[in-house]
Coordinates of C-alpha atoms and ligand atoms in Angstrom, one line a residue:
M212 CA -1.5 17.3 20.9
F213 CA 2.2 16.8 19.4
K214 CA 3.8 20.0 19.1
K215 CA 6.7 18.5 16.8
V216 CA 6.6 15.3 14.7
L217 CA 9.8 14.0 12.5
I218 CA 8.8 12.3 9.2
A219 CA 11.3 9.2 8.8
N220 CA 10.8 9.2 5.0
R221 CA 11.2 11.1 1.7
G222 CA 9.6 12.1 -1.3
E223 CA 5.9 12.6 -2.1
I224 CA 4.5 10.7 1.2
A225 CA 6.9 13.0 3.2
V226 CA 5.3 16.2 1.6
R227 CA 2.0 14.6 2.1
V228 CA 2.6 14.2 6.0
I229 CA 4.1 17.7 6.2
A230 CA 1.0 19.1 4.6
A231 CA -1.2 17.4 7.0
L232 CA 0.8 18.5 10.1
R233 CA 1.0 22.1 9.1
E234 CA -3.0 22.2 8.7
M235 CA -2.8 20.6 12.3
G236 CA -0.6 23.5 13.6
I237 CA 2.2 21.0 14.4
R238 CA 5.8 21.5 13.3
S239 CA 7.6 19.1 10.8
V240 CA 10.9 17.9 10.9
A241 CA 12.4 16.3 7.5
V242 CA 15.3 13.9 7.4
Y243 CA 17.3 13.6 4.4
S244 CA 20.3 11.8 2.7
E245 CA 23.0 13.5 1.1
A246 CA 21.2 12.7 -2.3
D247 CA 18.2 14.4 -1.1
R248 CA 19.6 17.6 -0.2
E249 CA 17.8 19.4 -3.0
C250 CA 14.2 17.4 -2.2
L251 CA 11.2 19.1 -1.7
H252 CA 10.5 17.7 1.5
A253 CA 13.6 18.9 3.0
R254 CA 13.0 22.4 1.7
L255 CA 9.0 22.3 3.1
A256 CA 9.6 21.2 6.5
D257 CA 10.1 23.7 9.5
E258 CA 13.4 22.0 10.1
S259 CA 15.4 19.3 8.4
V260 CA 18.1 16.9 9.4
C261 CA 20.7 15.0 7.2
I262 CA 21.0 11.7 8.2
G263 CA 23.4 10.0 6.3
P264 CA 24.7 9.1 2.7
P265 CA 22.6 8.2 -0.2
P266 CA 22.2 4.2 0.1
A267 CA 18.8 3.9 2.3
I268 CA 20.6 1.0 4.4
Q269 CA 22.8 4.0 5.6
S270 CA 20.0 6.7 6.0
Y271 CA 16.3 6.1 5.9
L272 CA 16.6 2.6 7.3
N273 CA 19.3 3.8 9.7
I274 CA 17.3 3.6 12.9
Q275 CA 20.0 5.0 15.0
A276 CA 20.5 8.3 12.9
L277 CA 16.7 8.7 13.0
I278 CA 16.3 8.5 16.6
A279 CA 19.3 10.9 17.0
A280 CA 17.4 13.4 14.5
A281 CA 14.4 13.2 16.7
E282 CA 16.5 13.7 19.7
V283 CA 18.3 16.8 18.6
T284 CA 15.3 18.2 17.2
Q285 CA 12.9 17.5 20.2
S286 CA 10.5 15.8 18.3
E287 CA 7.7 14.0 20.3
A288 CA 6.6 11.7 17.6
I289 CA 7.5 9.8 14.3
H290 CA 5.7 9.3 11.2
P291 CA 7.1 6.8 9.4
G292 CA 5.2 6.9 5.8
Y293 CA 5.0 4.0 3.6
G294 CA 8.0 1.6 2.7
F295 CA 11.3 1.9 4.5
L296 CA 10.8 1.2 8.3
A297 CA 7.1 1.7 8.3
E298 CA 6.3 -2.1 9.1
N299 CA 9.6 -2.7 11.0
P300 CA 8.9 -3.8 14.7
R301 CA 12.2 -3.2 15.9
F302 CA 11.9 0.4 14.7
A303 CA 8.5 1.1 16.6
E304 CA 10.1 -0.7 19.6
V305 CA 13.2 1.5 19.6
C306 CA 11.1 4.5 19.1
H307 CA 8.7 3.4 22.0
D308 CA 12.0 2.8 24.4
C309 CA 13.3 6.2 23.3
G310 CA 10.0 8.0 24.3
L311 CA 9.1 8.7 20.9
V312 CA 5.4 8.0 19.7
F313 CA 5.5 5.7 16.8
I314 CA 2.6 6.8 14.5
G315 CA 1.5 3.4 13.9
P316 CA 0.6 0.0 15.8
D317 CA 3.1 -1.1 18.4
A318 CA 5.9 -3.5 17.8
S319 CA 4.1 -7.0 18.9
M320 CA 1.1 -5.8 16.7
M321 CA 3.1 -5.4 13.7
E322 CA 4.9 -8.9 14.5
K323 CA 1.5 -10.6 14.8
L324 CA -0.1 -9.2 11.7
G325 CA 3.2 -9.1 9.6
D326 CA 3.3 -13.0 10.1
K327 CA 0.6 -13.8 7.4
I328 CA 0.2 -17.3 9.0
A329 CA -0.6 -15.7 12.2
A330 CA -2.9 -13.3 10.4
R331 CA -4.5 -15.9 8.5
N332 CA -5.1 -17.9 11.7
L333 CA -6.7 -14.6 13.3
A334 CA -8.9 -14.0 10.4
H335 CA -10.1 -17.8 10.5
K336 CA -10.8 -17.5 14.4
A337 CA -12.8 -14.3 13.7
G338 CA -15.0 -16.2 11.3
I339 CA -14.0 -14.3 8.2
P340 CA -13.5 -16.0 4.9
I341 CA -10.3 -17.5 3.9
L342 CA -9.5 -19.7 0.9
G343 CA -8.9 -23.5 1.4
G344 CA -5.4 -24.2 2.3
T345 CA -3.1 -24.7 5.7
L346 CA -3.2 -22.9 8.9
D347 CA 0.4 -24.2 10.1
P348 CA 3.3 -23.5 8.0
V349 CA 4.0 -26.3 5.6
A350 CA 6.2 -29.0 6.8
D351 CA 7.3 -31.0 4.0
A352 CA 6.4 -31.3 0.4
R353 CA 4.8 -34.7 0.8
S354 CA 2.1 -34.0 3.2
A355 CA 1.4 -30.9 1.4
T356 CA 1.3 -32.3 -2.0
A357 CA -1.6 -34.3 -0.3
L358 CA -3.6 -31.7 0.6
A359 CA -2.9 -30.0 -2.8
R360 CA -4.6 -32.6 -4.3
K361 CA -7.7 -32.5 -2.2
L362 CA -7.9 -28.8 -2.7
R363 CA -7.3 -29.3 -6.5
F364 CA -4.3 -28.0 -8.5
P365 CA -3.5 -25.0 -9.0
V366 CA -2.6 -24.0 -5.6
I367 CA -0.2 -21.2 -4.1
L368 CA 2.6 -21.3 -1.9
K369 CA 3.2 -18.2 0.1
A370 CA 5.9 -16.8 2.6
A371 CA 4.7 -16.3 5.9
A372 CA 7.2 -13.5 5.7
G373 CA 6.3 -12.3 2.4
G374 CA 5.9 -9.2 0.4
G375 CA 6.2 -8.3 -3.2
G376 CA 5.6 -11.7 -4.2
R377 CA 9.0 -13.0 -3.0
G378 CA 8.7 -16.8 -1.8
M379 CA 5.5 -17.1 -3.8
R380 CA 4.8 -19.8 -6.3
V381 CA 1.7 -20.9 -8.2
V382 CA 1.9 -24.9 -8.6
T383 CA -0.1 -26.3 -11.5
D384 CA 0.8 -29.8 -11.3
E385 CA 1.6 -32.4 -8.6
R386 CA 4.6 -33.5 -10.2
E387 CA 6.4 -30.1 -9.7
F388 CA 5.2 -29.5 -6.2
E389 CA 8.3 -30.5 -4.5
P390 CA 11.0 -28.7 -6.0
V391 CA 9.0 -25.4 -6.4
F392 CA 8.2 -25.8 -2.6
L393 CA 12.2 -26.1 -1.9
S394 CA 12.9 -23.2 -4.0
A395 CA 10.0 -20.9 -2.6
S396 CA 11.1 -21.8 0.7
E397 CA 14.9 -21.1 0.0
E398 CA 14.1 -17.8 -1.5
A399 CA 11.9 -16.8 1.3
E400 CA 14.5 -17.8 3.8
K401 CA 17.1 -15.7 2.0
A402 CA 14.9 -12.5 1.6
F403 CA 13.3 -12.7 5.0
G404 CA 15.4 -15.0 7.2
D405 CA 12.2 -16.9 7.5
G406 CA 11.4 -20.3 5.2
R407 CA 8.0 -20.6 6.5
L408 CA 5.5 -21.2 3.8
Y409 CA 2.2 -21.8 3.7
L410 CA -0.5 -23.2 1.0
E411 CA -3.7 -21.8 -0.5
K412 CA -6.2 -22.7 -3.3
Y413 CA -5.2 -20.3 -6.1
L414 CA -7.6 -18.0 -7.7
E415 CA -7.0 -17.7 -11.4
N416 CA -8.4 -14.2 -12.0
P417 CA -9.3 -12.5 -9.0
R418 CA -9.9 -8.7 -8.0
H419 CA -7.6 -7.3 -5.4
V420 CA -10.1 -5.1 -3.1
E421 CA -9.0 -3.7 0.1
I422 CA -10.5 -2.0 2.9
Q423 CA -9.2 0.7 4.6
I424 CA -9.7 1.0 8.7
M425 CA -9.0 3.3 11.4
A426 CA -9.0 2.1 15.1
D427 CA -8.9 4.5 18.2
R428 CA -7.3 3.9 21.5
K429 CA -10.6 3.0 23.0
G430 CA -11.4 0.1 20.9
E431 CA -13.5 1.8 18.3
V432 CA -12.7 0.5 14.8
L433 CA -14.2 2.1 11.6
Y434 CA -14.2 1.0 8.0
F435 CA -14.1 3.3 4.9
P436 CA -15.2 2.3 1.6
E437 CA -13.1 -0.2 -0.5
R438 CA -10.3 0.4 -3.0
E439 CA -9.9 -1.7 -6.1
C440 CA -6.3 -2.1 -6.8
S441 CA -6.4 -5.1 -9.3
I442 CA -4.3 -3.2 -12.1
Q443 CA -0.7 -4.1 -11.3
R444 CA 2.5 -5.6 -12.8
R445 CA 4.8 -7.5 -11.1
H446 CA 3.0 -6.8 -7.6
Q447 CA 3.3 -3.0 -8.4
K448 CA 0.0 -1.3 -8.2
L449 CA -0.3 1.0 -11.2
L450 CA -3.7 2.6 -10.4
E451 CA -6.2 2.4 -7.7
E452 CA -9.8 3.5 -7.7
S453 CA -12.6 3.8 -4.9
P454 CA -15.2 2.4 -4.8
S455 CA -14.7 -0.8 -6.8
P456 CA -16.6 -1.2 -9.9
A457 CA -17.5 -4.5 -8.5
V458 CA -18.7 -4.0 -5.2
T459 CA -22.3 -3.3 -4.0
P460 CA -23.5 -1.7 -1.1
S461 CA -24.1 -5.0 0.6
L462 CA -20.7 -6.5 -0.2
R463 CA -19.3 -3.3 1.0
K464 CA -21.1 -3.6 4.1
K465 CA -20.0 -7.4 4.5
M466 CA -16.2 -6.7 3.8
G467 CA -16.1 -3.7 5.9
E468 CA -17.7 -5.6 8.6
C469 CA -15.2 -8.4 8.4
A470 CA -12.6 -5.9 8.9
V471 CA -13.7 -4.2 11.7
K472 CA -14.3 -7.5 13.4
L473 CA -10.6 -8.6 12.3
M474 CA -9.1 -5.7 13.7
K475 CA -11.1 -5.5 17.0
M476 CA -10.2 -9.0 17.6
A477 CA -6.6 -7.7 17.2
H478 CA -7.1 -4.8 19.7
Y479 CA -5.3 -2.7 16.9
E480 CA -4.9 1.2 17.1
G481 CA -4.3 3.3 14.3
A482 CA -4.4 3.0 10.5
A483 CA -4.5 -0.2 8.6
T484 CA -5.6 -1.9 5.3
V485 CA -7.2 -5.4 5.4
E486 CA -6.8 -6.9 1.8
F487 CA -9.0 -9.5 0.2
L488 CA -9.2 -11.5 -3.1
L489 CA -12.7 -11.2 -4.8
D490 CA -13.6 -13.8 -7.3
E491 CA -15.8 -13.7 -10.3
D492 CA -19.0 -15.0 -8.1
G493 CA -18.5 -12.2 -5.6
L494 CA -17.0 -14.2 -3.1
F495 CA -14.1 -12.7 -0.9
Y496 CA -11.5 -14.1 0.9
F497 CA -9.0 -12.5 3.3
M498 CA -5.3 -12.2 2.2
E499 CA -3.3 -10.1 4.7
V500 CA -3.0 -6.8 6.6
N501 CA -0.9 -3.7 6.0
T502 CA 0.0 -1.9 9.4
R503 CA 0.8 1.3 7.6
I504 CA -0.8 4.1 5.6
Q505 CA -0.7 3.2 2.0
V506 CA 0.6 4.6 -1.5
E507 CA -3.2 4.7 -2.6
H508 CA -4.8 6.5 0.6
P509 CA -5.8 9.4 -1.4
V510 CA -8.7 7.8 -3.1
T511 CA -10.3 7.0 0.0
E512 CA -9.6 10.6 1.0
E513 CA -11.3 11.8 -2.3
V514 CA -14.5 9.9 -2.1
T515 CA -15.0 10.7 1.9
G516 CA -13.2 13.9 2.5
V517 CA -11.4 12.7 5.6
D518 CA -7.5 13.2 6.0
L519 CA -6.1 10.0 6.8
I520 CA -2.8 11.0 7.7
Q521 CA -4.3 13.8 10.1
A522 CA -6.4 11.0 11.6
Q523 CA -3.4 8.8 12.0
V524 CA -1.6 11.5 14.0
A525 CA -4.9 12.3 16.1
V526 CA -5.1 8.8 16.9
A527 CA -1.4 8.5 17.9
A528 CA -1.9 11.5 20.3
G529 CA -4.9 9.6 21.9
E530 CA -7.7 11.3 20.2
R531 CA -11.2 9.5 19.4
I532 CA -12.2 8.8 15.8
A533 CA -16.1 9.0 16.7
P534 CA -16.2 12.5 14.4
L535 CA -15.4 10.7 11.3
R536 CA -18.3 8.1 11.6
K537 CA -20.5 10.4 9.5
R538 CA -18.2 10.4 6.8
L539 CA -17.9 6.9 5.7
Q540 CA -20.1 6.7 2.5
P541 CA -18.3 7.0 -0.9
L542 CA -19.3 10.3 -2.5
G543 CA -18.5 10.2 -6.0
H544 CA -15.5 8.0 -7.8
A545 CA -11.9 8.6 -7.4
I546 CA -8.7 7.1 -9.5
E547 CA -5.1 7.4 -8.6
F548 CA -2.6 7.0 -11.3
R549 CA 1.1 6.3 -9.8
I550 CA 3.4 8.4 -12.1
N551 CA 6.7 6.6 -12.1
A552 CA 10.1 7.9 -13.7
E553 CA 10.3 4.6 -16.0
D554 CA 10.0 3.9 -19.7
P555 CA 6.2 3.1 -20.3
K556 CA 6.8 0.1 -22.4
T557 CA 10.0 -1.5 -20.5
F558 CA 9.2 -0.4 -16.9
V559 CA 13.0 0.1 -16.6
P560 CA 13.6 3.1 -14.3
S561 CA 14.5 6.5 -15.9
P562 CA 16.2 8.6 -13.3
G563 CA 17.5 12.2 -14.2
K564 CA 16.8 15.9 -14.3
V565 CA 13.3 17.3 -14.9
T566 CA 13.7 20.1 -17.3
G567 CA 10.0 21.0 -17.6
L568 CA 7.2 20.5 -15.5
V569 CA 3.6 21.4 -16.1
W570 CA 0.9 19.7 -13.6
P571 CA -3.0 19.5 -14.5
G572 CA -5.2 21.3 -12.1
G573 CA -8.9 22.2 -12.4
P574 CA -12.1 20.5 -11.0
G575 CA -11.8 17.1 -9.4
V576 CA -7.9 16.9 -9.8
R577 CA -5.1 16.4 -7.0
V578 CA -1.7 16.2 -7.5
D579 CA 0.5 14.5 -4.5
S580 CA 4.3 14.9 -5.5
H581 CA 7.8 16.3 -4.5
L582 CA 8.8 17.2 -8.0
Y583 CA 9.8 20.4 -9.1
A584 CA 11.1 22.0 -12.6
G585 CA 15.0 21.6 -12.1
Y586 CA 14.8 18.7 -9.5
T587 CA 17.2 15.7 -10.3
V588 CA 15.3 12.2 -9.6
P589 CA 18.0 10.3 -8.0
P590 CA 18.7 6.5 -8.7
H591 CA 18.9 5.5 -5.1
Y592 CA 15.0 5.0 -4.3
D593 CA 12.0 3.8 -5.8
S594 CA 10.7 5.7 -8.9
L595 CA 7.4 7.3 -7.9
L596 CA 7.3 10.6 -8.8
A597 CA 3.8 12.0 -8.2
K598 CA 0.5 10.6 -7.8
I599 CA -2.3 12.0 -10.0
I600 CA -5.7 11.7 -8.5
V601 CA -9.0 12.6 -10.2
R602 CA -12.6 12.6 -8.6
G603 CA -15.7 12.9 -10.5
A604 CA -19.5 12.3 -9.9
D605 CA -19.3 8.9 -10.9
R606 CA -16.6 6.5 -12.5
A607 CA -17.3 7.8 -16.2
E608 CA -16.8 11.1 -15.3
A609 CA -13.5 10.4 -13.4
I610 CA -12.3 8.5 -16.4
R611 CA -12.8 11.7 -18.6
R612 CA -11.3 13.8 -16.3
A613 CA -8.5 11.4 -16.0
R614 CA -7.9 11.8 -19.6
R615 CA -8.0 15.3 -19.8
A616 CA -5.6 15.6 -16.5
L617 CA -2.9 13.1 -17.8
S618 CA -3.0 14.7 -21.4
C619 CA -2.3 18.1 -19.9
T620 CA 0.7 16.9 -18.0
V621 CA 4.0 17.6 -18.9
V622 CA 7.5 16.1 -17.2
E623 CA 10.1 16.7 -19.3
G624 CA 13.8 15.2 -19.0
V625 CA 12.5 11.6 -17.5
K626 CA 10.3 8.9 -18.8
T627 CA 7.1 8.6 -17.2
S628 CA 4.1 5.9 -17.2
I629 CA 1.9 8.6 -18.6
P630 CA 1.5 7.2 -22.0
L631 CA 0.7 3.9 -20.7
F632 CA -2.4 5.1 -18.4
L633 CA -3.6 6.9 -21.6
R634 CA -3.7 3.5 -23.3
I635 CA -5.5 2.0 -20.1
L636 CA -8.0 5.0 -20.3
D637 CA -9.1 4.0 -23.7
N638 CA -9.4 0.4 -22.9
A639 CA -13.1 -0.7 -23.3
A640 CA -12.5 -3.4 -20.4
F641 CA -11.3 -0.6 -18.4
A642 CA -14.1 1.3 -19.1
Q643 CA -16.7 -1.3 -18.2
G644 CA -14.7 -1.9 -14.9
D645 CA -13.9 -5.5 -16.1
L646 CA -10.7 -5.7 -14.0
S647 CA -8.5 -8.3 -12.6
T648 CA -5.1 -8.8 -11.6
R649 CA -4.1 -10.1 -15.0
F650 CA -5.7 -7.1 -16.6
L651 CA -2.4 -6.0 -18.4
E652 CA -1.7 -9.2 -19.9
R653 CA -5.4 -10.1 -20.8
Q654 CA -6.0 -6.6 -22.5
A655 CA -2.4 -6.9 -24.3
I656 CA -1.6 -3.6 -22.7
V657 CA 2.2 -4.6 -21.9
Ligands
MV4_1298 C1 -3.1 -14.8 -4.3 C2 -3.7 -14.9 -5.7 C3 -4.5 -16.0 -6.3 N1 -4.8 -16.9 -5.3 N2 -3.6 -15.7 -3.6 C4 0.0 -11.6 -4.7 C5 0.4 -10.9 -3.7 C6 0.3 -11.0 -2.4 N3 0.0 -10.4 -1.4 C7 -0.7 -12.2 -2.7 N4 -1.1 -12.5 -4.3 C8 -1.8 -13.2 -4.8 N5 -2.3 -14.2 -4.2 C9 -4.5 -16.9 -4.0 N6 -4.9 -17.8 -3.4 C10 -3.1 -14.2 -6.7 C11 -2.4 -13.1 -6.3 C12 -1.8 -12.2 -7.1 C13 -2.2 -10.8 -7.0 C14 -2.9 -10.3 -6.0 C15 -3.4 -8.9 -5.7 C16 -2.7 -8.0 -6.7 C17 -2.1 -8.7 -7.7 C18 -1.9 -9.7 -7.8 C19 -0.8 -10.0 -9.0 C20 -0.5 -11.9 -8.9 C21 -1.1 -12.7 -8.1

């Protein structure tokens, strides 16, 4: 096993990884920008190294600085967390070339699965359901319009290199196809340096359901209970839960086996998430693969008892995942709330000094956070302050605990999304598990 691991990240996920490493008896090395000297991850780690000025491009995205920090501390491996360089093939490659273990898939795997057209083709070859559409990049608006007519409008154009909804457009009418195609392609080219688009039939009101998998070097792949991530705003998830209120044991098995088949075919190693859309008839369609640990991994941990970060580290060190096999049935229900420093009505970021702080505790409540009273939330990075995760014997109990935990939380000095969550928890459709990616607009919550 590794003796020392560097964490190429900040905030709550850096704190979370330090916790996993400490339990494993592995020394942790934090990196921090000049804006993060006072950050909890830099204080908690066994060693800390400053890697540059506040802008992420000069610090948390600065590959040279990160590698230098790993070398001076004699770290053997790097955990990338999520965001920043977690899905950057060049970073994985440089780590490898410098003799450092990147805790994640290798660069070529990341490239293959990060290309959504390639991933869609792989899923198709594996016999996994995909939505009707193109398997090749759309060459020109005219041929694509003909296909869209066959699929029937609405259709959706997506960027091969896509992420965060950029380069993505719903097209409802044949006449707007060409201009929309051109603007989406231009946007994708600007954002990713890759203007390739593909086309899919558009689902009007789907759920977003995803399967966590873990794969070891010997080719064993396990799937975990699904996460329901439908409640989001502008492609930012607000809360996630496991299991999904819409998924039966037989559907869980089908989706899980599809995810495993795909990742076996890819010869994947490490943690990944296979995303699906689920329609109102209970049919599911492959969407994309994330090759990192995700923000919402704790709900899976809470219903299975598996520490996914420790599993990632163990797999990267060459260990087998067989011992996890007996812990893959969901026990109870978990919900995660992403507490952001932002106005709960306008979603405008609200950085500043946290003058008062009280976290909830008690049965079934977990808080993953880097906050402490007196900490100043810097304006340079994303506004996630904390994740409050509740667990109950069933969904109704988890909801009651969530109401109790969130109403007993105090974060003074910055605005947070807590009031929004209290409104969602009192919504009748939410209580019934009647969710979709359009939940917030349909329920007139925002
Ligand atoms: C879709 C879709 C409906 N039909 N594809 C959004 C993020 C990107 N990964 C894919 N997304 C969607 N793809 C088809 N064919 C609806 C969405 C979508 C969505 C998906 C998951 C969670 C939130 C969403 C919000 C808006 C649209």
